[in-house]
Coordinates of C-alpha atoms and ligand atoms in Angstrom, one line a residue:
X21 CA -10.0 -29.3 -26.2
X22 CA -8.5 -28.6 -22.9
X23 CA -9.8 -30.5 -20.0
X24 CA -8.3 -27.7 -17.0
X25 CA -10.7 -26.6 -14.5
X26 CA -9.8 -23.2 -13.2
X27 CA -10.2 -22.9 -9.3
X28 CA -12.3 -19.8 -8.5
X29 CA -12.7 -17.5 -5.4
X30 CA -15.8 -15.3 -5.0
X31 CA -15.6 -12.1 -3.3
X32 CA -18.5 -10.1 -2.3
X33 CA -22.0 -11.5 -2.1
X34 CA -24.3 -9.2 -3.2
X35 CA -24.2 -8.9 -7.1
X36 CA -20.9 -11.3 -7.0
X37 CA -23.5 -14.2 -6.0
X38 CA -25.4 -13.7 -9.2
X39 CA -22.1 -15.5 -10.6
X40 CA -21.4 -18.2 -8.9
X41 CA -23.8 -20.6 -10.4
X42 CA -22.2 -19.6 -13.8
X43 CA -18.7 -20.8 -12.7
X44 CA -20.1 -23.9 -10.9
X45 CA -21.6 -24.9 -14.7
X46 CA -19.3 -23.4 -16.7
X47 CA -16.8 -26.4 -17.9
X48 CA -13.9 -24.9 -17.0
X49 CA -14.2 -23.6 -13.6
X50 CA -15.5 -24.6 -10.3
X51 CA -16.2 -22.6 -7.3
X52 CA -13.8 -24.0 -4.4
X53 CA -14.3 -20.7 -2.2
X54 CA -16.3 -17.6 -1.3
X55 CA -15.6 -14.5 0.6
X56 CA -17.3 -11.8 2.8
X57 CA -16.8 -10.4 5.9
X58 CA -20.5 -10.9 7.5
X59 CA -20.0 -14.4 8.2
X60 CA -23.5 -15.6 9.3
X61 CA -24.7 -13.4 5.4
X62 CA -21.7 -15.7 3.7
X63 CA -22.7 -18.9 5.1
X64 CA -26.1 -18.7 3.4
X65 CA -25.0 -17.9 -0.1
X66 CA -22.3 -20.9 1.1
X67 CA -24.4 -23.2 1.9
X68 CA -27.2 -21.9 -0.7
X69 CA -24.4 -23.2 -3.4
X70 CA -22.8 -26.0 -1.2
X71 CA -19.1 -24.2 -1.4
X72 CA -17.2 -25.8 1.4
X73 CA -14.4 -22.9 1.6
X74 CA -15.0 -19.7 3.5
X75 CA -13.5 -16.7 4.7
X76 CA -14.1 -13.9 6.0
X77 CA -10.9 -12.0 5.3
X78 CA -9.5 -11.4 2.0
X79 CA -6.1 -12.2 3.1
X80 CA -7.5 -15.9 4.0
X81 CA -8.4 -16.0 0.2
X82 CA -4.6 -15.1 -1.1
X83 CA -3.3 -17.1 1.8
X84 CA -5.0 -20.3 -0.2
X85 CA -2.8 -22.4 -2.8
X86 CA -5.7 -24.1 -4.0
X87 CA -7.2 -21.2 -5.3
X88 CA -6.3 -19.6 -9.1
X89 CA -8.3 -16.9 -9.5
X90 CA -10.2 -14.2 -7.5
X91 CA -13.6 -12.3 -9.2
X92 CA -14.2 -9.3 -6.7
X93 CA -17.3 -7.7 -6.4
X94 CA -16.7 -6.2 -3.3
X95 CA -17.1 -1.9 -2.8
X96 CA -15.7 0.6 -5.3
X97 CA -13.1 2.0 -2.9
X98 CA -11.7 -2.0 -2.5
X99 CA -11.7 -2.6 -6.0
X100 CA -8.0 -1.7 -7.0
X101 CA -5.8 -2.7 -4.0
X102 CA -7.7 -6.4 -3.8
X103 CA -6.7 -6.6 -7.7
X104 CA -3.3 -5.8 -6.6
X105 CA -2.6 -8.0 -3.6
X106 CA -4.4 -11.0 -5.6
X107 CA -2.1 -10.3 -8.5
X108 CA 1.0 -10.5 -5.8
X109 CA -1.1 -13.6 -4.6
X110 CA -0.1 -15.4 -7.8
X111 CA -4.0 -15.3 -8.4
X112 CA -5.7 -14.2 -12.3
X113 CA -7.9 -11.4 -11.2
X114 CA -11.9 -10.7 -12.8
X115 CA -12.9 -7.4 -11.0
X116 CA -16.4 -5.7 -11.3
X117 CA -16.2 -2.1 -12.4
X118 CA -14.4 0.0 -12.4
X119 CA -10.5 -0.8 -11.8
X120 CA -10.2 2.2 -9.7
X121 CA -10.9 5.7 -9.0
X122 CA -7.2 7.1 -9.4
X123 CA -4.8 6.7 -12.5
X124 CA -2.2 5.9 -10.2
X125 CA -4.0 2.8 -9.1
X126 CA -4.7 1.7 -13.0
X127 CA -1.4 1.9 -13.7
X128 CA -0.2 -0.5 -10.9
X129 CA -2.6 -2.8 -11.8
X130 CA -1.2 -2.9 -15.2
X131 CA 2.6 -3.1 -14.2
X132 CA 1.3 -5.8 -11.9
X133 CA -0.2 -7.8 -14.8
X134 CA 2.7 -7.2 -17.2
X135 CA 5.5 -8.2 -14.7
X136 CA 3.5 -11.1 -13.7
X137 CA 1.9 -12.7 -17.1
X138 CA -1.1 -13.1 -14.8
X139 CA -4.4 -12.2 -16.6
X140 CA -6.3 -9.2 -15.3
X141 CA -9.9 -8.8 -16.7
X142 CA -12.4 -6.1 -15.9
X143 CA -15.9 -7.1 -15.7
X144 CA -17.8 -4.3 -18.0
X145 CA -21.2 -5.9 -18.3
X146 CA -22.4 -3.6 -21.3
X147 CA -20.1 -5.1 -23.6
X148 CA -21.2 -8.1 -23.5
X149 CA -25.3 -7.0 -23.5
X150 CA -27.3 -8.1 -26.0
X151 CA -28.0 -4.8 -27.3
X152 CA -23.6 -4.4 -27.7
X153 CA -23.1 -7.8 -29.3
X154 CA -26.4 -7.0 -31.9
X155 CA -24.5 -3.7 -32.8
X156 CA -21.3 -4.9 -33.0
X157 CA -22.8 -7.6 -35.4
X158 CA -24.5 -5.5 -37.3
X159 CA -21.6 -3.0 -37.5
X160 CA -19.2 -6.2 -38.3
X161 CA -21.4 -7.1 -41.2
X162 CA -21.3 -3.3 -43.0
X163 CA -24.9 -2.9 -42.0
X164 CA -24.2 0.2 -39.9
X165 CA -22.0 1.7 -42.6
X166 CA -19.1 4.5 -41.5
X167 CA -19.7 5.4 -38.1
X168 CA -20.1 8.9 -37.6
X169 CA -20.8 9.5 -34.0
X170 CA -22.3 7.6 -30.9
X171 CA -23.3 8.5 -27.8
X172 CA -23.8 7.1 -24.3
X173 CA -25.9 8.4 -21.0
X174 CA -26.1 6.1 -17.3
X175 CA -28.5 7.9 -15.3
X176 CA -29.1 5.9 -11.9
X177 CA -30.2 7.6 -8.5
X178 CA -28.5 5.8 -6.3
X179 CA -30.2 6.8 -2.9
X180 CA -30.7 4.0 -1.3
X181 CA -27.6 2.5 -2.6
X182 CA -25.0 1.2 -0.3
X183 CA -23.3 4.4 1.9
X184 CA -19.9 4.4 -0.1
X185 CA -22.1 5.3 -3.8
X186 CA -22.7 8.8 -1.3
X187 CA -18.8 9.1 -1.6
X188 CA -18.6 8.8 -5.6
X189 CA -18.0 10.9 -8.6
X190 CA -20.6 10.2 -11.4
X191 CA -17.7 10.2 -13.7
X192 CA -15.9 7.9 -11.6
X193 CA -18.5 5.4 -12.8
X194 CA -18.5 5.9 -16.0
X195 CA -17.6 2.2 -18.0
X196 CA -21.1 1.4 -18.6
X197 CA -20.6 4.6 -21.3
X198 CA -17.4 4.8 -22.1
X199 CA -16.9 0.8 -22.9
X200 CA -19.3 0.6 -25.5
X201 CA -18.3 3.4 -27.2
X202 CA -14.6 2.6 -27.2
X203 CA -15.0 -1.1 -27.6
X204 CA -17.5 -1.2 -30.8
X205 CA -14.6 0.6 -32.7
X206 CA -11.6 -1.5 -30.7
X207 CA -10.6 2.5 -30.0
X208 CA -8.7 4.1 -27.4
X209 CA -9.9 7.0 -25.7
X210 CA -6.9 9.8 -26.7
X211 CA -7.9 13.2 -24.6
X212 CA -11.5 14.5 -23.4
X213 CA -13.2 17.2 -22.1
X214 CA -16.6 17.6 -20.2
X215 CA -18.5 19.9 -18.0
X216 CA -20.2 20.0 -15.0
X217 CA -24.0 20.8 -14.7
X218 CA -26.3 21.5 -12.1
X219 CA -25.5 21.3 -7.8
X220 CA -26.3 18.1 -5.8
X221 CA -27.6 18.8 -2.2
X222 CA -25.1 20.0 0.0
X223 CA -24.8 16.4 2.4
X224 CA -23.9 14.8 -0.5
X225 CA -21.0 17.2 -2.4
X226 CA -19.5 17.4 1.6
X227 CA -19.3 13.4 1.1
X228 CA -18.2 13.4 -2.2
X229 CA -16.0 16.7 -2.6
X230 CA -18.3 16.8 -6.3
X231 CA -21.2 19.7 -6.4
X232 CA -22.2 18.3 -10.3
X233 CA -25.7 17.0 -10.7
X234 CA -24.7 15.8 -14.0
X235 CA -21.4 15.5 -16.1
X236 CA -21.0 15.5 -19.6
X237 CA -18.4 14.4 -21.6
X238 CA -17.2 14.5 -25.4
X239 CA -14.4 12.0 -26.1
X240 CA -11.8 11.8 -29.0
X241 CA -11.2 8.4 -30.1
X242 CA -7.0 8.2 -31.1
X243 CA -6.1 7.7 -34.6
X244 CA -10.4 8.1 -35.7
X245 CA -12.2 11.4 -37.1
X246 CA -15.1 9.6 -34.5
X247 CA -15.8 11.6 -31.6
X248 CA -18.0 10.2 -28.9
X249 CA -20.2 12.0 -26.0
X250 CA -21.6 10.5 -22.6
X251 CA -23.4 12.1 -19.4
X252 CA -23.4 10.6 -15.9
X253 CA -25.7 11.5 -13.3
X254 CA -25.9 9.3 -9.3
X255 CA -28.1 12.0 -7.5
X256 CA -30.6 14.9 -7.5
X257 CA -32.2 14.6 -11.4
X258 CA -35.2 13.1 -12.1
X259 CA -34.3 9.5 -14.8
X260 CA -35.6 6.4 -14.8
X261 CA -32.3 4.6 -14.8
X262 CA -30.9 3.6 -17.9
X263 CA -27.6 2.8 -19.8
X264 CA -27.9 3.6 -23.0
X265 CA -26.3 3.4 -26.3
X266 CA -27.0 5.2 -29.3
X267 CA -25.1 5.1 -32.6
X268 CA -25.1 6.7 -35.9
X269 CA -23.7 5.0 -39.3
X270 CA -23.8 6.4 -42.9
X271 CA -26.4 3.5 -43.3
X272 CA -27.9 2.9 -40.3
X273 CA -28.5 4.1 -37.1
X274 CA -29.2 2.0 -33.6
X275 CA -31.2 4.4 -31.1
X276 CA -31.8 3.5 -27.2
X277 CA -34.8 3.5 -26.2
X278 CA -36.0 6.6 -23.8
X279 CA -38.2 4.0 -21.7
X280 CA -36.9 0.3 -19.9
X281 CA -38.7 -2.4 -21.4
X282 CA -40.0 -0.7 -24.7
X283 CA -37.9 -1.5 -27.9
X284 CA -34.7 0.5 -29.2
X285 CA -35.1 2.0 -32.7
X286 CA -33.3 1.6 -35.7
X287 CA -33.2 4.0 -38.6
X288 CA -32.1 3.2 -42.3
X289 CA -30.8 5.8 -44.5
X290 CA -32.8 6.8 -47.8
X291 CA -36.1 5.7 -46.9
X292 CA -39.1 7.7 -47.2
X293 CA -39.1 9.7 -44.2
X294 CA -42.1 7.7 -42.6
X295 CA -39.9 4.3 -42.7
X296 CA -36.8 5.9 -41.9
X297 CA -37.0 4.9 -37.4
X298 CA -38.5 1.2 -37.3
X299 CA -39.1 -0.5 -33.5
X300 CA -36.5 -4.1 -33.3
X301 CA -36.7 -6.8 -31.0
X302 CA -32.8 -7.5 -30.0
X303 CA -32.0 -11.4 -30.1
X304 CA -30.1 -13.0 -27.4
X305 CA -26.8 -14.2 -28.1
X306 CA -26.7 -17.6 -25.7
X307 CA -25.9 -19.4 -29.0
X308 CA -22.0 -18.1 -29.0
X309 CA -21.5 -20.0 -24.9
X310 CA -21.2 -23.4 -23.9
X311 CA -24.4 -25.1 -23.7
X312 CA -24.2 -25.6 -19.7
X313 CA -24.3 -21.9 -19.2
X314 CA -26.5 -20.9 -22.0
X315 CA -29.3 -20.6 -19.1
X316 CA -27.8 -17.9 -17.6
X317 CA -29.0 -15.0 -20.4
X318 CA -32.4 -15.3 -19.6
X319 CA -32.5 -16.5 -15.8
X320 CA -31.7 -13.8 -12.8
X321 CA -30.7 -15.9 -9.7
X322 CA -31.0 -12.9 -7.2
X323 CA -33.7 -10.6 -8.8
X324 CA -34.0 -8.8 -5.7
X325 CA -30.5 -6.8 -5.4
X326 CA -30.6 -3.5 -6.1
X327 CA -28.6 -4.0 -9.4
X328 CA -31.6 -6.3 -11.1
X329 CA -34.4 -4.2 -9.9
X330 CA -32.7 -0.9 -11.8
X331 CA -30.2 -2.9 -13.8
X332 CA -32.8 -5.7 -15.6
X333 CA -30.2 -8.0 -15.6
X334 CA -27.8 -6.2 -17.5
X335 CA -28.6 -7.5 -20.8
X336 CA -27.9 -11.3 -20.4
X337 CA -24.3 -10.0 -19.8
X338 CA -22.9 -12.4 -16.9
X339 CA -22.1 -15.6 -18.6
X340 CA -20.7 -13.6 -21.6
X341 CA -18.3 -12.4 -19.2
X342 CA -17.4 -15.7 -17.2
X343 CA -17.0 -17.2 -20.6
X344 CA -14.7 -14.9 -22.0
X345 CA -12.5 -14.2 -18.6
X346 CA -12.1 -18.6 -18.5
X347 CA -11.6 -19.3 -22.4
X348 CA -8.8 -16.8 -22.1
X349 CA -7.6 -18.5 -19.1
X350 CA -7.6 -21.9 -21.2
X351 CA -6.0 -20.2 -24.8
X352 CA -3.5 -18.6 -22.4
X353 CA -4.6 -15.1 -24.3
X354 CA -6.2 -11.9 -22.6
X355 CA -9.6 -11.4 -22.2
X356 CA -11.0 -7.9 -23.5
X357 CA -11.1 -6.2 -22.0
X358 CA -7.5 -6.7 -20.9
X359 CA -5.6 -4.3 -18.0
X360 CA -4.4 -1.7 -20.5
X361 CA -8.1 -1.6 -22.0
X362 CA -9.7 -1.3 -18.7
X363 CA -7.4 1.0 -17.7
X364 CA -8.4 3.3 -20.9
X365 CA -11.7 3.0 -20.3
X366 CA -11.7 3.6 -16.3
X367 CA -9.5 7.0 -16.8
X368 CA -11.7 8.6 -19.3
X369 CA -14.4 9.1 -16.4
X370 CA -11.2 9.9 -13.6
X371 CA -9.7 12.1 -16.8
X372 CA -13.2 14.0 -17.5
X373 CA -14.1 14.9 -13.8
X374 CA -10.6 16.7 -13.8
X375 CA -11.1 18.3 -17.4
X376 CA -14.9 19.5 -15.3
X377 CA -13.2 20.8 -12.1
X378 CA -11.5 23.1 -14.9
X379 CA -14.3 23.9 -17.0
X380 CA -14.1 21.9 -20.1
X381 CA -10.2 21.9 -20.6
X382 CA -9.0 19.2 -22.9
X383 CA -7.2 16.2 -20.4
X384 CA -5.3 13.9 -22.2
X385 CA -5.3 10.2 -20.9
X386 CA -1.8 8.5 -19.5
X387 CA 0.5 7.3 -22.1
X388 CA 0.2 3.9 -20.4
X389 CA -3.1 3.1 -21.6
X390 CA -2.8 3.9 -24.9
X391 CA -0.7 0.6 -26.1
Ligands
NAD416 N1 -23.5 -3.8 -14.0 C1 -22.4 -3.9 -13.2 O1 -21.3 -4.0 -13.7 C2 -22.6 -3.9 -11.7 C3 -23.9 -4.1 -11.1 C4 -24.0 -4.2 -9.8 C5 -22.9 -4.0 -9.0 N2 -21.7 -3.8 -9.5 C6 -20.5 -3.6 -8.7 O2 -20.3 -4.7 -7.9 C7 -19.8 -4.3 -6.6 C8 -20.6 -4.9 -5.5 O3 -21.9 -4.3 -5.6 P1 -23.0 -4.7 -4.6 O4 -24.2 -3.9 -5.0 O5 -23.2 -6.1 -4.5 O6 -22.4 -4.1 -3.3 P2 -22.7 -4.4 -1.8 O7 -22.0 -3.3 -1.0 O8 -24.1 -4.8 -1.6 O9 -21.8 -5.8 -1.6 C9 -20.5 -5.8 -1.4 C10 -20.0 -7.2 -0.9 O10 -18.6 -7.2 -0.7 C11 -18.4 -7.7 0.6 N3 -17.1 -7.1 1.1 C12 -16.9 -5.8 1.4 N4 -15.7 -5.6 1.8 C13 -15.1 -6.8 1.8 C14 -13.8 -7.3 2.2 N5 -12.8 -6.5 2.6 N6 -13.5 -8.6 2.0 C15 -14.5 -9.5 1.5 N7 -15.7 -9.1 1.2 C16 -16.0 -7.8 1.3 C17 -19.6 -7.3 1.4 O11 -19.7 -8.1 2.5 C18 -20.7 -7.6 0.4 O12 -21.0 -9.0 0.3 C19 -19.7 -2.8 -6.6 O13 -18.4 -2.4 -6.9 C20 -20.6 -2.4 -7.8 O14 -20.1 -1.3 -8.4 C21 -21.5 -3.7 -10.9

């Protein structure tokens, strides 16, 4: 087994700090360097972690030859041009979600990462949930039977959020829906239309340039009869926050449940009708890491940021992800999902808003994220 450490950057200290114990333990990787512009906020987390590098500009970070890979958690509206000028940089790239908020952006990243041979990973934390990996098991194994639809919602108000959330789309934040229903069928979103619902207050749509409440969209899955619908909502309508993930086999069906912290449903074809739905603990899937992050499912190392307090740790998700972004590193492979994948999955949201702004009409995705 291959003995190479992989020298990581961390940028962004707010939900990018939850990571950093992960790489420190994770056996290929160390931490060598951390980034964030409020010095006196980065030397704690530093210091916190004993990480002897530290910058407070992200050019200091490309600037370093020591350093071979960059996970960004910075801002939404920083998220593609740091992927690009680290993939310039000679560095691999993890980025939180999304890859960007235009197409145009998404495909640079892409051309970047295939005239480089760099790797380029997108850090979609439902994928790699509990909840997803128990589904995908289950639909591995033939349990779930043919698939006949699923369906995805992400309702989060985000007052209170950091000031550039003000600024977004809903369906410019859209991964947490769109990746599990792509990614349990290894599909490509092909063309998808959605519509608009309800106003948000007036402050926020003059921020934003959006007046939806909520957005609603039906996607076609290329080369599939399988449809798939999600809805999005940041502001103005009344949700406990919750990503959920609903789908429905010829067998077997896996339904969310409607309320954090109460178990998800499944329902089994055939049975009387009174043992049709029955309630299911979901297991945790630490078994499938290395022992010396194994932890990391269960524990939350900053349980006060925003994201834990709504996001309940996001389904053991965050060593799943450092795992698979390092072990592709080491096989020399890409990680899933890769650039062209995160690209599918980031237009579907940038795709629907346009096919909204028109009143449902059909927008096909770019042709360069359906390789
Ligand atoms: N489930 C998920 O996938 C999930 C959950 C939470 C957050 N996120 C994403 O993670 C990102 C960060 O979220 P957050 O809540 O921690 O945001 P935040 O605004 O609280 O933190 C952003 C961090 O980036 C740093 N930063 C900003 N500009 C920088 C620059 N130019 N150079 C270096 N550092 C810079 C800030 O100092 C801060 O530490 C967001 O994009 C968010 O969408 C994803």
């Amino acid at each position: 087994m291959s003995k190479k450490r992989f020298k990581v950057a961390m940028v962004g200290l707010g939900f990018g700090a939850e990571f950093i114990p992960i790489y420190k333990k994770h056996p290929h990787s160390e931490v060598v360097a951390v980034c964030r512009r409020n010095e006196a906020e980065m030397n704690k987390v530093a210091d916190h972690f004993g990480i002897a590098k530290r910058y407070t500009k992200f050019e200091q970070v490309l600037a370093d030859p020591e350093i071979d890979c960059v996970h960004i958690n910075s801002p939404i509206p920083d998220h593609a041009w740091m992927s690009m000028e680290a993939l310039k940089a000679g560095k691999h790239v993890m980025c939180t979600v999304p890859m960007a908020t235009n197409i145009e952006d998404c495909d640079k990243i892409c051309q970047l990462v295939a005239d480089t041979g760099l790797k380029y990973m997108m850090a979609e934390t439902v994928v790699y949930s509990r909840e997803f990996l128990f589904i995908k098991e289950m639909y591995t194994k033939g349990e779930l039977g043919k698939i006949q639809y699923m369906a995805a919602s992400h309702p989060q108000d985000m007052d209170g959020w950091p000031d550039y959330w003000e600024k977004m789309i809903p369906m410019h934040y859209a991964t947490h829906v769109v990746s599990p229903v792509l990614g349990l069928v290894n599909g490509r979103a092909e063309y998808v239309s959605c519509f608009g619902s309800g106003t948000i207050r007036p402050d926020l749509a003059q921020k934003s340039g959006n007046t939806f409440a909520v957005e609603t969209c039906h996607i076609k899955i290329k080369d599939s009869d399988i449809s798939a619908q999600i809805w999005r909502c940041l502001f103005d309508t009344a949700r406990q926050y919750r990503e959920s993930f609903d789908v429905y086999g010829t067998k077997k069906s896996f339904e969310w449940t409607l309320v954090e912290d109460e178990p998800h449903v499944i329902h089994t074809a055939k049975k009387p009708e009174p043992e049709i739905a029955s309630k299911i603990k979901v297991p945790d899937y630490a078994h499938l890491l290395p022992p010396e992050i194994r932890e990391f499912t269960r524990s939350i190392q900053d349980a006060d940021h925003l994201s834990f307090v709504q996001g309940g740790g996001h389904g053991g998700s965050h060593p799943h992800l450092v795992n698979e972004f390092l072990s592709a590193l080491v096989q020399e492979r890409d990680p899933w999902p890769n650039a062209v994948t995160s690209a599918n999955w980031t237009c579907v949201g940038i795709c629907a808003h346009e096919s909204a702004l028109q009143g449902g009409q059909i927008v096909k995705l770019p042709s360069f994220t359906l390789n």
